[in-house]
GROMACS .gro file of C-alpha atoms in nm:
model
  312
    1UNK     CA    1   7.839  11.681  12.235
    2UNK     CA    2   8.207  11.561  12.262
    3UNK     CA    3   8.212  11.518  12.620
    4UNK     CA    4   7.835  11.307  12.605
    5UNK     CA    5   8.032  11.066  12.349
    6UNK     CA    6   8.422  11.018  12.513
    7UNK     CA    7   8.396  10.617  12.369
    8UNK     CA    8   8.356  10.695  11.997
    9UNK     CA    9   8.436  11.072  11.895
   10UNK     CA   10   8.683  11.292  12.006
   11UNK     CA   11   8.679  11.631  11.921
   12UNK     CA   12   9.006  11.830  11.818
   13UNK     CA   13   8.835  12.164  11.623
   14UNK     CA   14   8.499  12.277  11.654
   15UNK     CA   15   8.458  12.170  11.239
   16UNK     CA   16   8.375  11.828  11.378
   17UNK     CA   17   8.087  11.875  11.517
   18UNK     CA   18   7.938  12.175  11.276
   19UNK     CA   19   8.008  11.914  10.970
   20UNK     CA   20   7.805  11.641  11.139
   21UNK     CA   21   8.066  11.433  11.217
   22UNK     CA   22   7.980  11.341  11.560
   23UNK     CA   23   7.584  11.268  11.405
   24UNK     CA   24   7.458  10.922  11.396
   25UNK     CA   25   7.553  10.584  11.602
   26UNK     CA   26   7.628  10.666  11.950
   27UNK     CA   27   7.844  10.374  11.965
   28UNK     CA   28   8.027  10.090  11.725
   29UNK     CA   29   7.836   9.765  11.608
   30UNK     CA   30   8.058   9.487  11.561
   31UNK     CA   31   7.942   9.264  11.284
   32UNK     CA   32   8.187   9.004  11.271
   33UNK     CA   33   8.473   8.905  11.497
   34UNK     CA   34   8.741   8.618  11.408
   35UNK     CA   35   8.994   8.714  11.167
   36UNK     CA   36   9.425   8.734  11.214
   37UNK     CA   37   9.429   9.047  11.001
   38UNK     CA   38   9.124   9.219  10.867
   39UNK     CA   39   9.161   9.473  10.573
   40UNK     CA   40   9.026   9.591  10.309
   41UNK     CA   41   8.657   9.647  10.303
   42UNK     CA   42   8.439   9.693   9.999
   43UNK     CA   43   8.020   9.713   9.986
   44UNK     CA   44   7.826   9.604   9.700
   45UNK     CA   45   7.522   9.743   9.620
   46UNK     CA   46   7.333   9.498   9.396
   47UNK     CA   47   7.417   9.230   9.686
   48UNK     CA   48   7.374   9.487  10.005
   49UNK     CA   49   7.725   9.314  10.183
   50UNK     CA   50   8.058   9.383  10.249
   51UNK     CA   51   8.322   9.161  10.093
   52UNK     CA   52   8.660   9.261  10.291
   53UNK     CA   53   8.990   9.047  10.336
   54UNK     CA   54   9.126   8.826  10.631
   55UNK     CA   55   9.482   8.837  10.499
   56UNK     CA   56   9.658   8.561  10.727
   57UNK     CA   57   9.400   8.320  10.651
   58UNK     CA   58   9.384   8.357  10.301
   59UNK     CA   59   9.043   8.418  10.258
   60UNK     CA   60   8.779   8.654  10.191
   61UNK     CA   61   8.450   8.725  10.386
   62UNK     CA   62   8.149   8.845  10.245
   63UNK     CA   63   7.893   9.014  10.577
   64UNK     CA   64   7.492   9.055  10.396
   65UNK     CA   65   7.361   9.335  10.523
   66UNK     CA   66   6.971   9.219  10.522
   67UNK     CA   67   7.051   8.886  10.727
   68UNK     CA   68   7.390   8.983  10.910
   69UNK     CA   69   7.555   8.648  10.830
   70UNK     CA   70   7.865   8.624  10.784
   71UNK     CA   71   8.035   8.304  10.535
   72UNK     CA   72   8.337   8.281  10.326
   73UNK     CA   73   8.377   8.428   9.956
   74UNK     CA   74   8.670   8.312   9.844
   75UNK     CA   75   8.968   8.101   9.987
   76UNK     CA   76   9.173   8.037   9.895
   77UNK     CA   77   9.249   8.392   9.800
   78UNK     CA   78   9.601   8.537   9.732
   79UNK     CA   79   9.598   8.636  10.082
   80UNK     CA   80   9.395   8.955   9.929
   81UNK     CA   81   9.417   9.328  10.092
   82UNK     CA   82   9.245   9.551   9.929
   83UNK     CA   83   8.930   9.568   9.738
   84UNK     CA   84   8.720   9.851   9.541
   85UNK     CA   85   8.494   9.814   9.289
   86UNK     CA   86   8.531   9.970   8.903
   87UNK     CA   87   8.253  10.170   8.722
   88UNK     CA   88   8.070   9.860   8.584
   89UNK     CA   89   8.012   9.707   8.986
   90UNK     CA   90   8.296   9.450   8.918
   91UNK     CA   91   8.509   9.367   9.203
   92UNK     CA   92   8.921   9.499   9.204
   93UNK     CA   93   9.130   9.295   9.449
   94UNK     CA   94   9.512   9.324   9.526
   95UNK     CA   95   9.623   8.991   9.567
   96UNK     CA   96   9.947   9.051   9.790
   97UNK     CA   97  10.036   8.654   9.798
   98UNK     CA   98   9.958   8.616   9.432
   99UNK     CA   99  10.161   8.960   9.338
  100UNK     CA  100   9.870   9.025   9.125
  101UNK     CA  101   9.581   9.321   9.081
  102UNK     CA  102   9.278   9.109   8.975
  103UNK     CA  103   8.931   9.172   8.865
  104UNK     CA  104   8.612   8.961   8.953
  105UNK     CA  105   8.345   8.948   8.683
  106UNK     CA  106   7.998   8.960   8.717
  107UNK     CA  107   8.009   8.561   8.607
  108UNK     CA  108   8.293   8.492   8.872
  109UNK     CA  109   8.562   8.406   8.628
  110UNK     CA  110   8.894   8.631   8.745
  111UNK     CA  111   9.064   8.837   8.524
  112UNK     CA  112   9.414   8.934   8.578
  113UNK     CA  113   9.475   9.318   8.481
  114UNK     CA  114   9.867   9.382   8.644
  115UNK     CA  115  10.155   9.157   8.778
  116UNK     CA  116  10.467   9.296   8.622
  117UNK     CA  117  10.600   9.616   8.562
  118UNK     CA  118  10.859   9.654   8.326
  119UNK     CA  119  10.899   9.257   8.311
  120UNK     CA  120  10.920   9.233   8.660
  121UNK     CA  121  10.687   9.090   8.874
  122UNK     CA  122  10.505   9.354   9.117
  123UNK     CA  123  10.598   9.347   9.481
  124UNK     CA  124  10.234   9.301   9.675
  125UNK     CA  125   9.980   9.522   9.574
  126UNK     CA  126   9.813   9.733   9.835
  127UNK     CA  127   9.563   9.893   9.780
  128UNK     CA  128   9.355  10.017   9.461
  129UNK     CA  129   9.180  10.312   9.334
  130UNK     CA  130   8.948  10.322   9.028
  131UNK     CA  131   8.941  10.673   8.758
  132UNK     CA  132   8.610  10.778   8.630
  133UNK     CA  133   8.798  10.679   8.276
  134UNK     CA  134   8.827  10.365   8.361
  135UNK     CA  135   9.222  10.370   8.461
  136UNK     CA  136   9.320  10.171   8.775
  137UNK     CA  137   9.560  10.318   9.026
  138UNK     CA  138   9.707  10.081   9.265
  139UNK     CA  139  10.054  10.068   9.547
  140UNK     CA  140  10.249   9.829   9.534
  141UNK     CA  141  10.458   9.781   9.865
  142UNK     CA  142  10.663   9.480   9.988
  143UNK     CA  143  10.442   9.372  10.287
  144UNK     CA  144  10.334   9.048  10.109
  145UNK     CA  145  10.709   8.948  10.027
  146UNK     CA  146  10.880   9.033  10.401
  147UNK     CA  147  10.783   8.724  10.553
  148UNK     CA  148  10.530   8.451  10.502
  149UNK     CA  149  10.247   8.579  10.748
  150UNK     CA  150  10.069   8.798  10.479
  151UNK     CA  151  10.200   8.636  10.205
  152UNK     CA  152  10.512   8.453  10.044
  153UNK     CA  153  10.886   8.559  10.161
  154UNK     CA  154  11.060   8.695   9.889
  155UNK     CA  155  11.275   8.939   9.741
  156UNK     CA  156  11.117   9.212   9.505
  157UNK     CA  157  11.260   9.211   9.157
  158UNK     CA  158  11.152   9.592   9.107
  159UNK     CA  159  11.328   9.695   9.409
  160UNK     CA  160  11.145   9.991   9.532
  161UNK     CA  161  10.764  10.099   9.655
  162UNK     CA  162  10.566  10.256   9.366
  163UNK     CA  163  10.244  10.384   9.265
  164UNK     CA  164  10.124  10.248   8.934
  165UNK     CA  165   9.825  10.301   8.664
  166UNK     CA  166   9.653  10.054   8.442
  167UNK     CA  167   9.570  10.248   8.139
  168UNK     CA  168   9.225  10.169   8.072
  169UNK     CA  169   9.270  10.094   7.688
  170UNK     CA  170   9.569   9.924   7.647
  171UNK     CA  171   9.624   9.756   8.015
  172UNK     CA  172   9.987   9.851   7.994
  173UNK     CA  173  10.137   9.931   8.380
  174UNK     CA  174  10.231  10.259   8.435
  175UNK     CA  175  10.435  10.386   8.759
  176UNK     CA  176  10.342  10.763   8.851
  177UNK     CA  177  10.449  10.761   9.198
  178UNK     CA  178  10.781  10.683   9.348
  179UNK     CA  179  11.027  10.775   9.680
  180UNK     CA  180  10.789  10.613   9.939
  181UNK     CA  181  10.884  10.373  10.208
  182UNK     CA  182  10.562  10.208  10.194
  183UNK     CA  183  10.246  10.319   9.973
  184UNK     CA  184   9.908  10.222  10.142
  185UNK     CA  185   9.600  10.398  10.096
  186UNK     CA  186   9.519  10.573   9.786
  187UNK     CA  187   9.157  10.798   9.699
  188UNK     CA  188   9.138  11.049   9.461
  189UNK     CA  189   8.960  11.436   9.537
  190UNK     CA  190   8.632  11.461   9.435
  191UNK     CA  191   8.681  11.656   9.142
  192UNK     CA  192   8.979  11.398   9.034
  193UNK     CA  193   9.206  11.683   9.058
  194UNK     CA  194   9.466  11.557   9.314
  195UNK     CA  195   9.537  11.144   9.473
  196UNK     CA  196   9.608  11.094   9.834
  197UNK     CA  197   9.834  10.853   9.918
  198UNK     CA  198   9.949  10.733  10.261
  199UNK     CA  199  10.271  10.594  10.329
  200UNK     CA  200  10.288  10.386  10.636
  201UNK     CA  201  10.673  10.370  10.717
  202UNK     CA  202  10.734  10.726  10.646
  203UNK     CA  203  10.436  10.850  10.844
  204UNK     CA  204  10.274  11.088  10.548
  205UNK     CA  205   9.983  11.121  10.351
  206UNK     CA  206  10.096  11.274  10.031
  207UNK     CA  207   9.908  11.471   9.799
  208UNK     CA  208   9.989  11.448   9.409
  209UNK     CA  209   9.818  11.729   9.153
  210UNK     CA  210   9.668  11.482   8.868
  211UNK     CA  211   9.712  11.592   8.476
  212UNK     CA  212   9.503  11.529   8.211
  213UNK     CA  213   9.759  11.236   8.038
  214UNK     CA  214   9.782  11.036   8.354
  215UNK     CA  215  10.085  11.142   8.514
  216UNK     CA  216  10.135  11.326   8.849
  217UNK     CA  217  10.308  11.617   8.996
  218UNK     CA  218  10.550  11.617   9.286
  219UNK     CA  219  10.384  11.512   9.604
  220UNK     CA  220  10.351  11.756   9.852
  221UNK     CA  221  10.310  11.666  10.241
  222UNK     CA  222   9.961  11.667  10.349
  223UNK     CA  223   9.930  11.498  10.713
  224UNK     CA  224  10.198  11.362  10.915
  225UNK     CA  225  10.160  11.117  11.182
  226UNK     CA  226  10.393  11.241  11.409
  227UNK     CA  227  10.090  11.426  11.512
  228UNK     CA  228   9.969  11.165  11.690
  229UNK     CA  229  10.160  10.928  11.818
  230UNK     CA  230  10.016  10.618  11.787
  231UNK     CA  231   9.889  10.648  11.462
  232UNK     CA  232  10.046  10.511  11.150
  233UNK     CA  233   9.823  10.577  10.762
  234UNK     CA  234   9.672  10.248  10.611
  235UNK     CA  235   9.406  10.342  10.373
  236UNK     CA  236   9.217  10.642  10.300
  237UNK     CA  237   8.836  10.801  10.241
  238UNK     CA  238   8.663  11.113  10.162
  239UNK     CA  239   8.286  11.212  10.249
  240UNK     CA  240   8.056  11.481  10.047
  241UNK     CA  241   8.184  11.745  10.262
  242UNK     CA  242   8.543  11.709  10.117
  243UNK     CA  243   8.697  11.579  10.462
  244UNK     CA  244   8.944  11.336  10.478
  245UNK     CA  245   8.950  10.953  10.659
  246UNK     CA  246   9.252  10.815  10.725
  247UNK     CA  247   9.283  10.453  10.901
  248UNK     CA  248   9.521  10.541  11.143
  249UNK     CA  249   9.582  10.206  11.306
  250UNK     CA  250   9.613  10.227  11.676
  251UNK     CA  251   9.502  10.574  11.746
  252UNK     CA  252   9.146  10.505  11.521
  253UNK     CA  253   9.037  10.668  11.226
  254UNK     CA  254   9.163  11.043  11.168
  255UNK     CA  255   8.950  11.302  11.006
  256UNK     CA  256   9.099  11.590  10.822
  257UNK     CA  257   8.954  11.898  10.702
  258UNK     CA  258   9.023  11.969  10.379
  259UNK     CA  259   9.301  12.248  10.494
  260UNK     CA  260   9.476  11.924  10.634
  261UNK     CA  261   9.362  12.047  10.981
  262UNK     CA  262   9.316  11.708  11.237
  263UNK     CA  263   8.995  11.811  11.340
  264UNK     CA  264   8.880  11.482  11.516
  265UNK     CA  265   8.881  11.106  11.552
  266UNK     CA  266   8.709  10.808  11.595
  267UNK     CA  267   8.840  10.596  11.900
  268UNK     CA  268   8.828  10.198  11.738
  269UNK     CA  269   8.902   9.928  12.019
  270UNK     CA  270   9.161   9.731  11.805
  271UNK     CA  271   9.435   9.839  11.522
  272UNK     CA  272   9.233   9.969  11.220
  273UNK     CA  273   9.341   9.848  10.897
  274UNK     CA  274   9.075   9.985  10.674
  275UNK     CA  275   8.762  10.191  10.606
  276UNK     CA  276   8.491  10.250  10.377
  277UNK     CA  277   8.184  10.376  10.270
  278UNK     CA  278   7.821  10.210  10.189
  279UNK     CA  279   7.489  10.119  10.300
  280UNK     CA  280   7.172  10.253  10.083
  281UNK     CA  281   7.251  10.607  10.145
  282UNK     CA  282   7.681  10.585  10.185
  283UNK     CA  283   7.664  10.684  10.525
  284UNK     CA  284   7.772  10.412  10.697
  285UNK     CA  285   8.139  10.369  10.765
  286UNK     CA  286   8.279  10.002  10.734
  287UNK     CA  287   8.589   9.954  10.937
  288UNK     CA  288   8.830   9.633  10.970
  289UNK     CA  289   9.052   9.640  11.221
  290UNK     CA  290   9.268   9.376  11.338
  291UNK     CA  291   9.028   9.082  11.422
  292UNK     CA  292   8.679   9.270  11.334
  293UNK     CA  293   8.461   9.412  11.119
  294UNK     CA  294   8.259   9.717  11.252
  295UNK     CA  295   8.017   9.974  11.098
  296UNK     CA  296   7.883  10.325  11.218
  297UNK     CA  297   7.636  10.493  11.062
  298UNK     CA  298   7.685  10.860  11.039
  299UNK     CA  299   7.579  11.195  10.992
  300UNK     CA  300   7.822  11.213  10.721
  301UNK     CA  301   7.800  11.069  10.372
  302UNK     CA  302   8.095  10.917  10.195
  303UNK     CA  303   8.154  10.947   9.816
  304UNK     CA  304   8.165  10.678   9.562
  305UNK     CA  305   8.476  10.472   9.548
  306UNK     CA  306   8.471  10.508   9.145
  307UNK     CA  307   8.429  10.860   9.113
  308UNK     CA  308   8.210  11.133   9.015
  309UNK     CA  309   7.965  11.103   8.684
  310UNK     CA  310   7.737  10.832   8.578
  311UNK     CA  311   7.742  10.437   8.611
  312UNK     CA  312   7.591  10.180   8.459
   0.00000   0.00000   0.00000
């Protein structure tokens, strides 16, 4: 099947193809070219469409999945990255420009949950990843503060890349990850047990074991670009089967077994950013990458970005 399919998949161990991962779309569908620097992608299900981020252009786009237009959300926007939703539908945005982790309600007011740690105001969050207690997990690297593309040049009052937590009660900021050169992606395992987090600079995704009061163990090494050359970790995804997506910027999107085992990739004409998961049955794969949003729909289905257990 590899060899029928050289434009999209490429096979590196036979668990590609047994898991269904080369199932589905022959081929990518672009749904919306035009952006500087597309990230962050997020579907939402009582609206069917994809809200995702055009960071340069301080905006945010919103793609409906019954009509296929495209029109603008929000702008402008904090120069937004990434986007999730929490376990009432509401929409989590890191604002890198406004230094901010924000939270859209369901009547469109904004409510800001984190922009200081410690008294001091937060770098640029990243990228955000939502408990199924309610606790927000975000990174928080300097991208928005190095120059005044993504955001606005300045220097970072915490002086270092963290990981942080928004305890769900209180709100207080937490930081539970430190030592990275640039924290990107983050996605918890299904059972909650362990987060993921990609580093861009250092070329790692990092694995941290998760206990019960909200703190982490030592994060061991779980995929290293160096690998593949080309490839640098944005932001991360897991499907049903337990395999892991990593946006790997100019070599595609990476999928690891869950032995950390490359076993395959998807070949993406421009620099992907981002990825996720939706459509009725969370088997198509949303991808931004540089100027585009694309989708795939696969034989694969992804899990919910908030978490196992019910929602409202």
């Amino acid at each position: 099947m590899n060899s029928e399919r050289p434009a999209l998949y490429e096979m590196f161990d036979d668990r590609f193809r047994t898991g269904r991962c080369m199932s589905g779309d022959a081929g990518l569908e672009v749904l919306y070219t035009g952006c500087r620097w597309a990230e962050g992608p997020v579907y939402m299900p009582a609206w069917r469409q994809v809200i995702w981020s055009d960071i340069p252009n301080d905006r945010m786009l919103r793609w409906d999945e019954e009509t296929g237009a495209v029109g603008v959300f929000r702008r402008p926007a904090g120069h937004t990255n990434g986007n999730t939703l929490d376990r009432e539908g509401r929409l989590i945005t890191c604002e890198q420009g406004n230094r901010r982790v924000t939270r859209t309600e369901h009547d469109g007011t904004v409510t800001v949950l984190a922009d200081r740690w410690q008294g001091k105001r937060l770098n640029s969050p990243n990228d955000a990843a939502v408990k199924s207690d309610g606790s927000i997990w975000f990174s928080d690297p300097d991208f928005g503060i190095t120059s005044d593309y993504e955001g606005y040049r300045a220097e970072s009052e915490i002086g270092a890349n963290n990981v942080y937590r928004i305890d769900p009660g209180s709100g207080s900021v937490h930081l539970v990850a430190d030592g990275f050169g640039a924290p990107n992606g983050l996605v918890f395992s299904a059972d909650e047990r362990q987060l993921f987090v990609s580093d861009t600079r250092a070329g790692f995704i990092r694995v941290f074991g998760v206990r019960d009061d909200g703190t982490l163990s030592d994060g061991e090494i779980f995929a290293e670009a160096a690998a593949r050359s080309a490839a640098r970790f944005d932001n991360l995804r897991f499907d049903d089967g337990g395999r892991l997506w990593a946006a790997a910027m100019d070599d595609g999107v990476h999928c690891y077994d869950p032995d950390g085992t490359l076993i395959g990739r998807l070949d993406i004409p421009e620099t992907v950013a981002n990825i996720s998961w939706g459509g009725a049955k969370r088997n198509r794969l949303f991808i931004t990458a540089q100027t585009s949003l694309y989708s795939l729909v696969m034989g694969v289905t992804g899990t919910h970005p908030t978490g196992p257990g019910p929602r409202p």
